[in-house]
mmCIF file of C-alpha atoms in Angstrom:
data_model
loop_
_atom_site.group_PDB
_atom_site.id
_atom_site.type_symbol
_atom_site.label_atom_id
_atom_site.label_comp_id
_atom_site.label_asym_id
_atom_site.label_seq_id
_atom_site.Cartn_x
_atom_site.Cartn_y
_atom_site.Cartn_z
ATOM 1 C CA MET A 1 18.468 -0.115 2.870
ATOM 2 C CA LYS A 2 16.435 -3.283 3.381
ATOM 3 C CA LYS A 3 14.254 -2.535 0.335
ATOM 4 C CA PHE A 4 17.350 -1.838 -1.777
ATOM 5 C CA PHE A 5 18.807 -5.196 -0.722
ATOM 6 C CA LEU A 6 15.575 -7.021 -1.593
ATOM 7 C CA PHE A 7 15.403 -5.237 -4.953
ATOM 8 C CA LEU A 8 18.999 -6.238 -5.680
ATOM 9 C CA VAL A 9 18.217 -9.874 -4.807
ATOM 10 C CA ALA A 10 15.184 -9.786 -7.120
ATOM 11 C CA LEU A 11 17.193 -8.339 -9.978
ATOM 12 C CA LEU A 12 19.982 -10.872 -9.541
ATOM 13 C CA SER A 13 17.432 -13.697 -9.448
ATOM 14 C CA ILE A 14 15.973 -12.591 -12.761
ATOM 15 C CA VAL A 15 19.399 -12.333 -14.372
ATOM 16 C CA ALA A 16 20.331 -15.792 -13.091
ATOM 17 C CA CYS A 17 17.046 -17.306 -14.309
ATOM 18 C CA SER A 18 17.404 -15.683 -17.716
ATOM 19 C CA LYS A 19 20.941 -16.963 -18.174
ATOM 20 C CA SER A 20 20.113 -20.506 -17.055
ATOM 21 C CA ASP A 21 17.364 -20.770 -19.666
ATOM 22 C CA SER A 22 19.238 -19.172 -22.556
ATOM 23 C CA GLY A 23 20.584 -22.482 -23.820
ATOM 24 C CA SER A 24 17.219 -24.187 -24.071
ATOM 25 C CA SER A 25 15.619 -24.729 -27.419
ATOM 26 C CA GLY A 26 12.288 -25.902 -28.457
ATOM 27 C CA ASN A 27 8.890 -24.344 -28.447
ATOM 28 C CA ASN A 28 9.549 -21.505 -30.919
ATOM 29 C CA GLY A 29 6.955 -19.141 -29.554
ATOM 30 C CA SER A 30 4.637 -21.560 -27.795
ATOM 31 C CA ASN A 31 4.875 -19.313 -24.726
ATOM 32 C CA ASP A 32 3.574 -16.286 -26.676
ATOM 33 C CA GLY A 33 0.406 -14.724 -25.294
ATOM 34 C CA THR A 34 -1.093 -13.211 -22.196
ATOM 35 C CA TYR A 35 0.184 -14.246 -18.778
ATOM 36 C CA THR A 36 -0.673 -13.287 -15.224
ATOM 37 C CA VAL A 37 1.689 -13.217 -12.274
ATOM 38 C CA LYS A 38 -0.234 -13.930 -9.067
ATOM 39 C CA VAL A 39 0.971 -13.534 -5.490
ATOM 40 C CA VAL A 40 -1.418 -15.452 -3.238
ATOM 41 C CA LYS A 41 -3.024 -13.507 -0.379
ATOM 42 C CA ASN A 42 -1.171 -13.746 2.930
ATOM 43 C CA PRO A 43 -1.888 -11.160 5.659
ATOM 44 C CA ASN A 44 1.595 -11.678 7.168
ATOM 45 C CA VAL A 45 3.483 -10.733 3.969
ATOM 46 C CA THR A 46 4.551 -7.259 2.884
ATOM 47 C CA LEU A 47 5.620 -7.207 -0.762
ATOM 48 C CA SER A 48 8.858 -5.363 -1.510
ATOM 49 C CA SER A 49 9.253 -5.826 -5.247
ATOM 50 C CA ILE A 50 7.905 -7.726 -8.225
ATOM 51 C CA ALA A 51 10.164 -7.884 -11.263
ATOM 52 C CA VAL A 52 9.202 -9.647 -14.470
ATOM 53 C CA SER A 53 11.602 -10.072 -17.366
ATOM 54 C CA TYR A 54 10.159 -10.758 -20.824
ATOM 55 C CA ASP A 55 10.604 -9.596 -24.417
ATOM 56 C CA GLY A 56 14.171 -8.498 -23.678
ATOM 57 C CA SER A 57 13.430 -6.085 -20.827
ATOM 58 C CA THR A 58 12.673 -6.098 -17.114
ATOM 59 C CA HIS A 59 9.480 -4.583 -15.739
ATOM 60 C CA LEU A 60 9.074 -3.545 -12.097
ATOM 61 C CA PHE A 61 5.486 -3.521 -10.930
ATOM 62 C CA ASP A 62 4.511 -0.786 -8.513
ATOM 63 C CA ASN A 63 1.545 -0.178 -6.207
ATOM 64 C CA ILE A 64 2.356 -3.296 -4.199
ATOM 65 C CA ASN A 65 1.613 -3.542 -0.503
ATOM 66 C CA THR A 66 0.617 -5.915 2.283
ATOM 67 C CA LEU A 67 -1.472 -8.847 1.042
ATOM 68 C CA LEU A 68 -4.258 -8.365 3.572
ATOM 69 C CA LYS A 69 -7.456 -8.645 1.540
ATOM 70 C CA ASN A 70 -6.753 -9.941 -1.969
ATOM 71 C CA ASP A 71 -4.311 -11.778 -4.158
ATOM 72 C CA TYR A 72 -1.954 -9.492 -6.077
ATOM 73 C CA THR A 73 -2.267 -10.056 -9.832
ATOM 74 C CA LYS A 74 -0.660 -8.373 -12.801
ATOM 75 C CA GLU A 75 -1.317 -9.308 -16.426
ATOM 76 C CA PHE A 76 1.256 -8.893 -19.202
ATOM 77 C CA LYS A 77 1.590 -9.856 -22.876
ATOM 78 C CA VAL A 78 4.620 -11.762 -24.140
ATOM 79 C CA THR A 79 5.894 -12.043 -27.712
ATOM 80 C CA GLN A 80 9.004 -14.142 -26.968
ATOM 81 C CA GLU A 81 9.185 -17.385 -25.077
ATOM 82 C CA HIS A 82 11.436 -16.570 -22.083
ATOM 83 C CA ILE A 83 9.820 -15.244 -18.900
ATOM 84 C CA SER A 84 11.495 -14.742 -15.510
ATOM 85 C CA ILE A 85 9.681 -13.562 -12.400
ATOM 86 C CA SER A 86 11.170 -12.606 -9.050
ATOM 87 C CA VAL A 87 9.126 -11.535 -6.027
ATOM 88 C CA THR A 88 10.666 -10.279 -2.790
ATOM 89 C CA ALA A 89 8.784 -9.753 0.438
ATOM 90 C CA THR A 90 9.190 -9.566 4.195
ATOM 91 C CA SER A 91 7.242 -10.787 7.185
ATOM 92 C CA ASN A 92 7.400 -10.304 10.953
ATOM 93 C CA THR A 93 6.740 -14.018 11.460
ATOM 94 C CA GLN A 94 7.740 -17.243 9.730
ATOM 95 C CA THR A 95 5.370 -17.568 6.792
ATOM 96 C CA THR A 96 5.077 -18.742 3.193
ATOM 97 C CA LEU A 97 5.045 -16.640 0.033
ATOM 98 C CA ILE A 98 3.315 -18.271 -2.948
ATOM 99 C CA VAL A 99 3.868 -16.940 -6.472
ATOM 100 C CA GLN A 100 2.110 -18.393 -9.506
ATOM 101 C CA LEU A 101 2.393 -17.880 -13.249
ATOM 102 C CA LEU A 102 -0.924 -18.331 -15.062
ATOM 103 C CA LYS A 103 -1.764 -18.643 -18.745
ATOM 104 C CA ASN A 104 -5.405 -18.589 -19.787
ATOM 105 C CA GLY A 105 -6.415 -18.699 -16.116
ATOM 106 C CA LYS A 106 -4.506 -21.925 -15.395
ATOM 107 C CA VAL A 107 -1.445 -22.182 -13.168
ATOM 108 C CA ILE A 108 1.489 -23.309 -15.300
ATOM 109 C CA LYS A 109 4.231 -22.801 -12.699
ATOM 110 C CA GLU A 110 4.408 -22.046 -8.974
ATOM 111 C CA SER A 111 7.175 -21.054 -6.572
ATOM 112 C CA THR A 112 7.170 -20.733 -2.795
ATOM 113 C CA ALA A 113 9.472 -19.212 -0.208
ATOM 114 C CA ASN A 114 9.433 -19.723 3.560
ATOM 115 C CA GLY A 115 10.794 -17.520 6.341
ATOM 116 C CA THR A 116 10.789 -13.813 7.185
ATOM 117 C CA ILE A 117 12.811 -12.565 4.193
ATOM 118 C CA LEU A 118 11.139 -14.131 1.189
ATOM 119 C CA VAL A 119 12.323 -14.457 -2.412
ATOM 120 C CA ALA A 120 10.383 -16.589 -4.892
ATOM 121 C CA SER A 121 11.251 -16.880 -8.566
ATOM 122 C CA ILE A 122 9.844 -18.553 -11.670
ATOM 123 C CA SER A 123 11.480 -19.003 -15.032
ATOM 124 C CA ILE A 124 10.152 -20.557 -18.242
#
C-alpha cells in the first residue's frame, strides 16, 4: 500500500510539472539530446519509484533499491524539450534525497527532499 501511495505521488508530480511548463515557449529543441537522471548515494534511502516523462510518454525505471554503494543513474534520449522527473523514496531516519538532471555530464538542475517519506521532482 505504501509503495502504491508513493507511486501515485510520483505520477501526480509528473503530471503537475508537465502542465505547469506547457505554457512556456522558447528554446525550440535546445533540450534535445542525451540526459542522465542521477540519484545521489545515501545509505539511509530506499528508492520506491523513478518516473521520467519525456517525448509524450512516462517511463518508470525498474531495478531500483537501497542506495548503499553507488549513485543510481539512468540515461535517456530526448527529442522534445519538456522533461519531468519524479523520484519517491523512504527512510527509517530523517535524511536528504538528492536528485540531479545531467546533460553532457554537467548538472543542469537539482532537487532535494528531506524527511522519511521523500519526493523530489525536476521539470524543464
